[in-house]
Every structure is written in C-alpha cells, then in structure tokens.
C-alpha atoms as a PDB file:
ATOM      1  CA  MET A   1      92.743  95.435  97.642  1.00  0.00           C
ATOM      2  CA  PRO A   2      89.059  94.466  97.388  1.00  0.00           C
ATOM      3  CA  GLU A   3      88.306  90.752  96.923  1.00  0.00           C
ATOM      4  CA  GLU A   4      86.775  91.293  93.479  1.00  0.00           C
ATOM      5  CA  ASP A   5      90.074  92.865  92.364  1.00  0.00           C
ATOM      6  CA  TYR A   6      92.001  89.805  93.580  1.00  0.00           C
ATOM      7  CA  GLU A   7      89.561  87.607  91.668  1.00  0.00           C
ATOM      8  CA  ARG A   8      90.249  89.469  88.421  1.00  0.00           C
ATOM      9  CA  LEU A   9      93.969  89.504  89.082  1.00  0.00           C
ATOM     10  CA  ALA A  10      94.089  85.768  89.838  1.00  0.00           C
ATOM     11  CA  ARG A  11      92.937  84.977  86.309  1.00  0.00           C
ATOM     12  CA  SER A  12      95.680  86.964  84.608  1.00  0.00           C
ATOM     13  CA  TYR A  13      98.569  87.339  87.095  1.00  0.00           C
ATOM     14  CA  ASP A  14     100.733  84.475  85.841  1.00  0.00           C
ATOM     15  CA  PHE A  15     100.176  85.255  82.156  1.00  0.00           C
ATOM     16  CA  PHE A  16     101.107  88.925  82.360  1.00  0.00           C
ATOM     17  CA  LEU A  17     103.719  89.067  85.126  1.00  0.00           C
ATOM     18  CA  GLU A  18     105.352  85.760  85.865  1.00  0.00           C
ATOM     19  CA  LYS A  19     107.938  85.752  83.086  1.00  0.00           C
ATOM     20  CA  ALA A  20     109.139  89.149  84.303  1.00  0.00           C
ATOM     21  CA  LEU A  21     109.598  87.845  87.846  1.00  0.00           C
ATOM     22  CA  VAL A  22     111.880  84.857  87.226  1.00  0.00           C
ATOM     23  CA  ALA A  23     114.999  86.600  88.524  1.00  0.00           C
ATOM     24  CA  LEU A  24     113.199  87.633  91.703  1.00  0.00           C
ATOM     25  CA  ARG A  25     111.748  84.157  92.248  1.00  0.00           C
ATOM     26  CA  LYS A  26     115.175  82.542  91.972  1.00  0.00           C
ATOM     27  CA  ALA A  27     116.778  85.079  94.306  1.00  0.00           C
ATOM     28  CA  VAL A  28     114.150  84.428  96.986  1.00  0.00           C
ATOM     29  CA  VAL A  29     114.733  80.670  96.888  1.00  0.00           C
ATOM     30  CA  GLU A  30     118.503  81.098  97.049  1.00  0.00           C
ATOM     31  CA  SER A  31     118.116  83.422 100.018  1.00  0.00           C
ATOM     32  CA  CYS A  32     116.067  80.801 101.920  1.00  0.00           C
ATOM     33  CA  ALA A  33     118.429  77.934 101.106  1.00  0.00           C
ATOM     34  CA  ALA A  34     119.800  75.919 104.026  1.00  0.00           C
ATOM     35  CA  PRO A  35     121.239  72.402 104.510  1.00  0.00           C
ATOM     36  CA  GLY A  36     118.792  69.529 104.466  1.00  0.00           C
ATOM     37  CA  ASN A  37     115.071  69.954 103.675  1.00  0.00           C
ATOM     38  CA  PRO A  38     114.233  73.336 105.205  1.00  0.00           C
ATOM     39  CA  LYS A  39     110.670  74.113 106.187  1.00  0.00           C
ATOM     40  CA  VAL A  40     109.670  77.427 104.647  1.00  0.00           C
ATOM     41  CA  LEU A  41     106.537  79.581 104.954  1.00  0.00           C
ATOM     42  CA  GLU A  42     105.514  81.983 102.241  1.00  0.00           C
ATOM     43  CA  VAL A  43     103.194  84.789 103.365  1.00  0.00           C
ATOM     44  CA  ALA A  44     100.894  86.141 100.665  1.00  0.00           C
ATOM     45  CA  CYS A  45     101.622  83.229  98.319  1.00  0.00           C
ATOM     46  CA  GLY A  46      99.094  84.374  95.727  1.00  0.00           C
ATOM     47  CA  THR A  47      98.748  82.045  92.765  1.00  0.00           C
ATOM     48  CA  GLY A  48     101.599  79.774  93.932  1.00  0.00           C
ATOM     49  CA  SER A  49     104.172  80.856  91.387  1.00  0.00           C
ATOM     50  CA  GLN A  50     106.935  81.286  93.977  1.00  0.00           C
ATOM     51  CA  ALA A  51     105.832  78.017  95.545  1.00  0.00           C
ATOM     52  CA  ARG A  52     106.796  76.104  92.400  1.00  0.00           C
ATOM     53  CA  TYR A  53     110.403  77.298  92.719  1.00  0.00           C
ATOM     54  CA  PHE A  54     110.540  76.107  96.338  1.00  0.00           C
ATOM     55  CA  SER A  55     108.984  72.776  95.394  1.00  0.00           C
ATOM     56  CA  ASP A  56     111.484  72.211  92.584  1.00  0.00           C
ATOM     57  CA  ARG A  57     114.326  72.733  95.090  1.00  0.00           C
ATOM     58  CA  GLY A  58     112.934  70.227  97.581  1.00  0.00           C
ATOM     59  CA  PHE A  59     111.828  72.617 100.336  1.00  0.00           C
ATOM     60  CA  ASP A  60     109.136  71.588 102.835  1.00  0.00           C
ATOM     61  CA  TYR A  61     106.810  74.376 101.720  1.00  0.00           C
ATOM     62  CA  ARG A  62     103.720  75.978 103.206  1.00  0.00           C
ATOM     63  CA  GLY A  63     101.964  79.025 101.767  1.00  0.00           C
ATOM     64  CA  ILE A  64      99.186  81.273 103.070  1.00  0.00           C
ATOM     65  CA  ASP A  65      97.036  83.954 101.483  1.00  0.00           C
ATOM     66  CA  ILE A  66      93.769  85.753 102.310  1.00  0.00           C
ATOM     67  CA  SER A  67      92.430  85.539  98.743  1.00  0.00           C
ATOM     68  CA  GLU A  68      90.460  82.440  97.876  1.00  0.00           C
ATOM     69  CA  PRO A  69      90.572  83.131  94.107  1.00  0.00           C
ATOM     70  CA  MET A  70      94.372  83.322  94.293  1.00  0.00           C
ATOM     71  CA  LEU A  71      94.529  80.170  96.403  1.00  0.00           C
ATOM     72  CA  ALA A  72      92.330  78.298  93.944  1.00  0.00           C
ATOM     73  CA  VAL A  73      94.964  78.861  91.272  1.00  0.00           C
ATOM     74  CA  ALA A  74      97.792  77.805  93.619  1.00  0.00           C
ATOM     75  CA  ARG A  75      95.974  74.630  94.640  1.00  0.00           C
ATOM     76  CA  ALA A  76      95.316  73.758  91.018  1.00  0.00           C
ATOM     77  CA  LYS A  77      99.090  73.719  90.619  1.00  0.00           C
ATOM     78  CA  GLY A  78      99.347  71.239  93.506  1.00  0.00           C
ATOM     79  CA  MET A  79     100.863  73.703  95.937  1.00  0.00           C
ATOM     80  CA  ASN A  80     100.425  73.354  99.709  1.00  0.00           C
ATOM     81  CA  CYS A  81      98.646  76.640 100.418  1.00  0.00           C
ATOM     82  CA  LEU A  82      95.915  77.550 102.890  1.00  0.00           C
ATOM     83  CA  ALA A  83      93.662  80.491 103.642  1.00  0.00           C
ATOM     84  CA  ALA A  84      95.001  82.578 106.510  1.00  0.00           C
ATOM     85  CA  ASP A  85      95.688  86.179 107.546  1.00  0.00           C
ATOM     86  CA  GLY A  86      99.373  86.999 107.519  1.00  0.00           C
ATOM     87  CA  THR A  87      98.925  89.280 110.551  1.00  0.00           C
ATOM     88  CA  SER A  88      97.689  86.315 112.638  1.00  0.00           C
ATOM     89  CA  LEU A  89      99.431  83.150 111.407  1.00  0.00           C
ATOM     90  CA  PRO A  90      97.933  79.768 112.473  1.00  0.00           C
ATOM     91  CA  PHE A  91     101.332  78.246 113.307  1.00  0.00           C
ATOM     92  CA  ARG A  92     103.404  77.579 116.414  1.00  0.00           C
ATOM     93  CA  GLY A  93     106.279  79.813 117.385  1.00  0.00           C
ATOM     94  CA  GLY A  94     109.547  78.717 115.782  1.00  0.00           C
ATOM     95  CA  GLU A  95     107.843  76.198 113.483  1.00  0.00           C
ATOM     96  CA  PHE A  96     109.703  77.215 110.322  1.00  0.00           C
ATOM     97  CA  ASP A  97     113.340  77.439 109.258  1.00  0.00           C
ATOM     98  CA  ALA A  98     112.530  80.419 107.036  1.00  0.00           C
ATOM     99  CA  ALA A  99     109.654  82.698 106.107  1.00  0.00           C
ATOM    100  CA  THR A 100     109.336  84.945 103.089  1.00  0.00           C
ATOM    101  CA  VAL A 101     107.011  87.547 101.616  1.00  0.00           C
ATOM    102  CA  SER A 102     107.296  88.840  98.043  1.00  0.00           C
ATOM    103  CA  LEU A 103     105.736  91.965  96.540  1.00  0.00           C
ATOM    104  CA  ALA A 104     103.028  92.265  99.204  1.00  0.00           C
ATOM    105  CA  LEU A 105     104.495  94.756 101.677  1.00  0.00           C
ATOM    106  CA  HIS A 106     104.177  97.696  99.288  1.00  0.00           C
ATOM    107  CA  GLU A 107     100.444  97.186  98.812  1.00  0.00           C
ATOM    108  CA  THR A 108      99.522  97.223 102.518  1.00  0.00           C
ATOM    109  CA  PRO A 109      99.237 100.064 105.061  1.00  0.00           C
ATOM    110  CA  PRO A 110     102.298 100.666 107.287  1.00  0.00           C
ATOM    111  CA  VAL A 111     100.773  99.068 110.388  1.00  0.00           C
ATOM    112  CA  VAL A 112      99.946  95.899 108.421  1.00  0.00           C
ATOM    113  CA  ARG A 113     103.477  95.699 107.003  1.00  0.00           C
ATOM    114  CA  VAL A 114     104.865  95.633 110.539  1.00  0.00           C
ATOM    115  CA  ALA A 115     102.309  93.074 111.707  1.00  0.00           C
ATOM    116  CA  LEU A 116     103.217  90.748 108.834  1.00  0.00           C
ATOM    117  CA  VAL A 117     106.917  90.846 109.657  1.00  0.00           C
ATOM    118  CA  SER A 118     106.243  90.493 113.374  1.00  0.00           C
ATOM    119  CA  GLU A 119     104.320  87.276 112.740  1.00  0.00           C
ATOM    120  CA  MET A 120     107.086  85.988 110.438  1.00  0.00           C
ATOM    121  CA  VAL A 121     109.556  86.632 113.259  1.00  0.00           C
ATOM    122  CA  ARG A 122     107.359  84.680 115.653  1.00  0.00           C
ATOM    123  CA  VAL A 123     106.974  81.529 113.528  1.00  0.00           C
ATOM    124  CA  VAL A 124     110.616  81.291 112.405  1.00  0.00           C
ATOM    125  CA  ARG A 125     113.065  79.554 114.727  1.00  0.00           C
ATOM    126  CA  PRO A 126     115.914  81.646 116.227  1.00  0.00           C
ATOM    127  CA  GLY A 127     118.709  81.749 113.707  1.00  0.00           C
ATOM    128  CA  GLY A 128     116.328  81.050 110.807  1.00  0.00           C
ATOM    129  CA  ALA A 129     115.949  83.342 107.824  1.00  0.00           C
ATOM    130  CA  LEU A 130     113.492  86.142 107.171  1.00  0.00           C
ATOM    131  CA  VAL A 131     113.457  86.907 103.457  1.00  0.00           C
ATOM    132  CA  LEU A 132     111.626  90.024 102.286  1.00  0.00           C
ATOM    133  CA  ALA A 133     111.357  90.879  98.582  1.00  0.00           C
ATOM    134  CA  ASP A 134     109.801  94.065  97.241  1.00  0.00           C
ATOM    135  CA  TYR A 135     110.322  97.321  95.410  1.00  0.00           C
ATOM    136  CA  THR A 136     113.085  99.594  96.607  1.00  0.00           C
ATOM    137  CA  VAL A 137     115.061 102.658  95.569  1.00  0.00           C
ATOM    138  CA  PRO A 138     117.916 101.695  93.217  1.00  0.00           C
ATOM    139  CA  PRO A 139     121.363 102.110  94.781  1.00  0.00           C
ATOM    140  CA  ARG A 140     122.612 103.419  91.455  1.00  0.00           C
ATOM    141  CA  GLN A 141     120.816 105.291  88.697  1.00  0.00           C
ATOM    142  CA  GLY A 142     121.156 104.477  85.020  1.00  0.00           C
ATOM    143  CA  PRO A 143     119.108 103.382  81.986  1.00  0.00           C
ATOM    144  CA  ALA A 144     118.184  99.955  83.454  1.00  0.00           C
ATOM    145  CA  ALA A 145     117.074 101.518  86.732  1.00  0.00           C
ATOM    146  CA  TRP A 146     114.997 104.157  84.957  1.00  0.00           C
ATOM    147  CA  VAL A 147     113.306 101.805  82.483  1.00  0.00           C
ATOM    148  CA  ASN A 148     112.404  99.186  85.088  1.00  0.00           C
ATOM    149  CA  GLY A 149     111.302 101.850  87.550  1.00  0.00           C
ATOM    150  CA  ALA A 150     109.040 103.478  84.994  1.00  0.00           C
ATOM    151  CA  ALA A 151     107.431 100.140  84.189  1.00  0.00           C
ATOM    152  CA  ILE A 152     106.762  99.394  87.843  1.00  0.00           C
ATOM    153  CA  PHE A 153     105.281 102.848  88.418  1.00  0.00           C
ATOM    154  CA  ALA A 154     102.991 102.452  85.414  1.00  0.00           C
ATOM    155  CA  ILE A 155     101.661  99.104  86.692  1.00  0.00           C
ATOM    156  CA  GLU A 156     101.066 100.388  90.188  1.00  0.00           C
ATOM    157  CA  ARG A 157      99.409 103.551  88.890  1.00  0.00           C
ATOM    158  CA  PHE A 158      97.150 101.458  86.669  1.00  0.00           C
ATOM    159  CA  VAL A 159      95.983  99.379  89.658  1.00  0.00           C
ATOM    160  CA  GLY A 160      95.209 102.613  91.527  1.00  0.00           C
ATOM    161  CA  GLY A 161      93.131 103.002  94.683  1.00  0.00           C
ATOM    162  CA  ASP A 162      94.459 102.084  98.111  1.00  0.00           C
ATOM    163  CA  HIS A 163      97.018  99.790  96.465  1.00  0.00           C
ATOM    164  CA  TYR A 164      98.597 102.719  94.647  1.00  0.00           C
ATOM    165  CA  ARG A 165      98.470 104.983  97.696  1.00  0.00           C
ATOM    166  CA  ASN A 166     100.201 102.350  99.825  1.00  0.00           C
ATOM    167  CA  TYR A 167     102.813 101.861  97.106  1.00  0.00           C
ATOM    168  CA  ARG A 168     103.537 105.590  97.014  1.00  0.00           C
ATOM    169  CA  ASP A 169     103.902 105.683 100.811  1.00  0.00           C
ATOM    170  CA  PHE A 170     106.192 102.667 100.704  1.00  0.00           C
ATOM    171  CA  MET A 171     108.474 104.187  98.094  1.00  0.00           C
ATOM    172  CA  ALA A 172     108.454 107.627  99.705  1.00  0.00           C
ATOM    173  CA  SER A 173     109.899 105.956 102.781  1.00  0.00           C
ATOM    174  CA  GLY A 174     112.747 104.352 100.805  1.00  0.00           C
ATOM    175  CA  GLY A 175     111.055 101.170  99.616  1.00  0.00           C
ATOM    176  CA  LEU A 176     112.175  97.863 101.039  1.00  0.00           C
ATOM    177  CA  VAL A 177     115.518  99.138 102.334  1.00  0.00           C
ATOM    178  CA  GLY A 178     113.801 102.066 104.054  1.00  0.00           C
ATOM    179  CA  PHE A 179     111.228  99.727 105.573  1.00  0.00           C
ATOM    180  CA  MET A 180     113.942  97.440 106.954  1.00  0.00           C
ATOM    181  CA  ALA A 181     115.665 100.447 108.479  1.00  0.00           C
ATOM    182  CA  SER A 182     112.395 101.591 110.105  1.00  0.00           C
ATOM    183  CA  LEU A 183     112.210  98.221 111.890  1.00  0.00           C
ATOM    184  CA  GLY A 184     115.771  98.506 113.128  1.00  0.00           C
ATOM    185  CA  LEU A 185     116.695  95.397 111.122  1.00  0.00           C
ATOM    186  CA  GLU A 186     120.097  95.352 109.516  1.00  0.00           C
ATOM    187  CA  ALA A 187     120.163  93.136 106.426  1.00  0.00           C
ATOM    188  CA  PRO A 188     123.406  91.132 106.127  1.00  0.00           C
ATOM    189  CA  LEU A 189     122.499  90.482 102.508  1.00  0.00           C
ATOM    190  CA  ILE A 190     120.463  92.341  99.918  1.00  0.00           C
ATOM    191  CA  ARG A 191     120.248  91.205  96.304  1.00  0.00           C
ATOM    192  CA  TYR A 192     119.088  93.714  93.729  1.00  0.00           C
ATOM    193  CA  VAL A 193     117.232  92.792  90.536  1.00  0.00           C
ATOM    194  CA  TYR A 194     115.518  94.692  87.758  1.00  0.00           C
ATOM    195  CA  GLY A 195     118.001  97.544  87.621  1.00  0.00           C
ATOM    196  CA  GLY A 196     117.986  97.827  91.418  1.00  0.00           C
ATOM    197  CA  ASN A 197     114.204  98.528  91.566  1.00  0.00           C
ATOM    198  CA  MET A 198     113.526  95.284  93.447  1.00  0.00           C
ATOM    199  CA  GLY A 199     115.479  93.963  96.390  1.00  0.00           C
ATOM    200  CA  VAL A 200     115.641  90.674  98.316  1.00  0.00           C
ATOM    201  CA  CYS A 201     116.690  91.269 101.921  1.00  0.00           C
ATOM    202  CA  THR A 202     117.761  88.359 104.124  1.00  0.00           C
ATOM    203  CA  VAL A 203     117.758  88.787 107.908  1.00  0.00           C
ATOM    204  CA  ILE A 204     118.753  86.175 110.500  1.00  0.00           C
ATOM    205  CA  ASN A 205     115.889  85.924 112.974  1.00  0.00           C
ATOM    206  CA  GLY A 206     116.770  87.518 116.289  1.00  0.00           C
ATOM    207  CA  GLY A 207     113.296  87.204 117.737  1.00  0.00           C
ATOM    208  CA  ALA A 208     111.817  90.710 117.876  1.00  0.00           C
ATOM    209  CA  VAL A 209     110.490  93.538 115.703  1.00  0.00           C
ATOM    210  CA  PRO A 210     109.936  96.955 117.367  1.00  0.00           C
ATOM    211  CA  VAL A 211     106.197  97.452 117.975  1.00  0.00           C
ATOM    212  CA  GLU A 212     106.540 101.208 117.331  1.00  0.00           C
ATOM    213  CA  ALA A 213     107.992 100.738 113.844  1.00  0.00           C
ATOM    214  CA  GLY A 214     105.862 101.949 110.968  1.00  0.00           C
ATOM    215  CA  ARG A 215     103.377 103.904 113.117  1.00  0.00           C
END
C-alpha cells in the first residue's frame, strides 16, 4: 500500500475498526501467553492497538512497522514500536519467546508473506510461538460466516488496488489456513473468530520455513 494511503488510514483506523477487532486481539494475546514475562515481537504493529493488549498482560513487548504515520499513533499511546522492514528484522536470532503478525499477510504479495514468516522464525527461540492472525475460509458455512465474510470483502474491495489484488490471491489460496499449508507448517491450534472468517494459528517454532513456499 502506498505511504500516503497508510497516512490516511492511520488517522481513522482505530475509530472505524478497533471495536470490531477485540475478539481477534484477545485471541492473539492468549495464543502468545507463556509463563513469566515473555518477550514478544509484533510484526506490522500499525497504530499499536494490539500492543495495548500485550502491555496490559505484562508482556515484554516490541513492535515494528514500515509506516511512520502508523508508528506515530502507536508511539503516542506509549507503545514500544520502531520503524523496520518485517522482511529484514533488526534483531538477533532467537531473541524473542514469541512473534506475531495480524491482518498483514493478506495485503502483501506471496513472496513477501513468506519472507515475513521466515524472519519471524529466525528471531523466535526454538520452542517459542509463532502466532499468525488473518482472514481465512470458514470451516463451516452459516449466517454468521456469510455476514462477516461479506463485510470483510466490502472493506477490502473499497481499499482496492494492490491491496485488494493481494487479498483476492490470499483468499483464493485458502486464506490463512491455506497459507500455513503452503509453508508445510501444521498448526497445533487454530482459533476462529468472526464466524470463522478470521483465524489465529499458533505454531511451535521448529526453525525453518521452506524457501520455495509461496513462489
């Protein structure tokens, strides 16, 4: 998405979307939970809305994003977020107990999706958690699945451009569950929210993501 689009979105993101994302935010935090004070990295932290949930639970939180307008909002909330590219993270290998990315995979090209996850694998210690949250295909159809799915489609179609094209590609491949399968990653836990149209996948870090995946 062009930087000017991020700048416009940063001013309105929380107002229009955050109340609708509470269930997802809570599921992400629960999926990263571990004994003690776990150190967690959020890739594509945006305006820092997810960060607040981690902070309230006592996590040692770091967030990164490429958008300075988004980061300005996050920093105004007091969140520990810095400017960085998720495909080349400025952290040591194994530095974090967990890493997460929410609602960013669907808006990027396939090769970038894989690069983001590969870097998350690198910076999370062996046995730590990789938590990916994004749109997916509902496991069961019904009124809730249809209504929520239609609302998501309308939002993505409204944004348009490369964002919409990447979203369509992501969903045509099975959404989050299909993406996980393309990486050869089996998720021991997936939590569905919003009628099954969003999923939170938790994977124990085994240290490698196939380079060929997503090409």
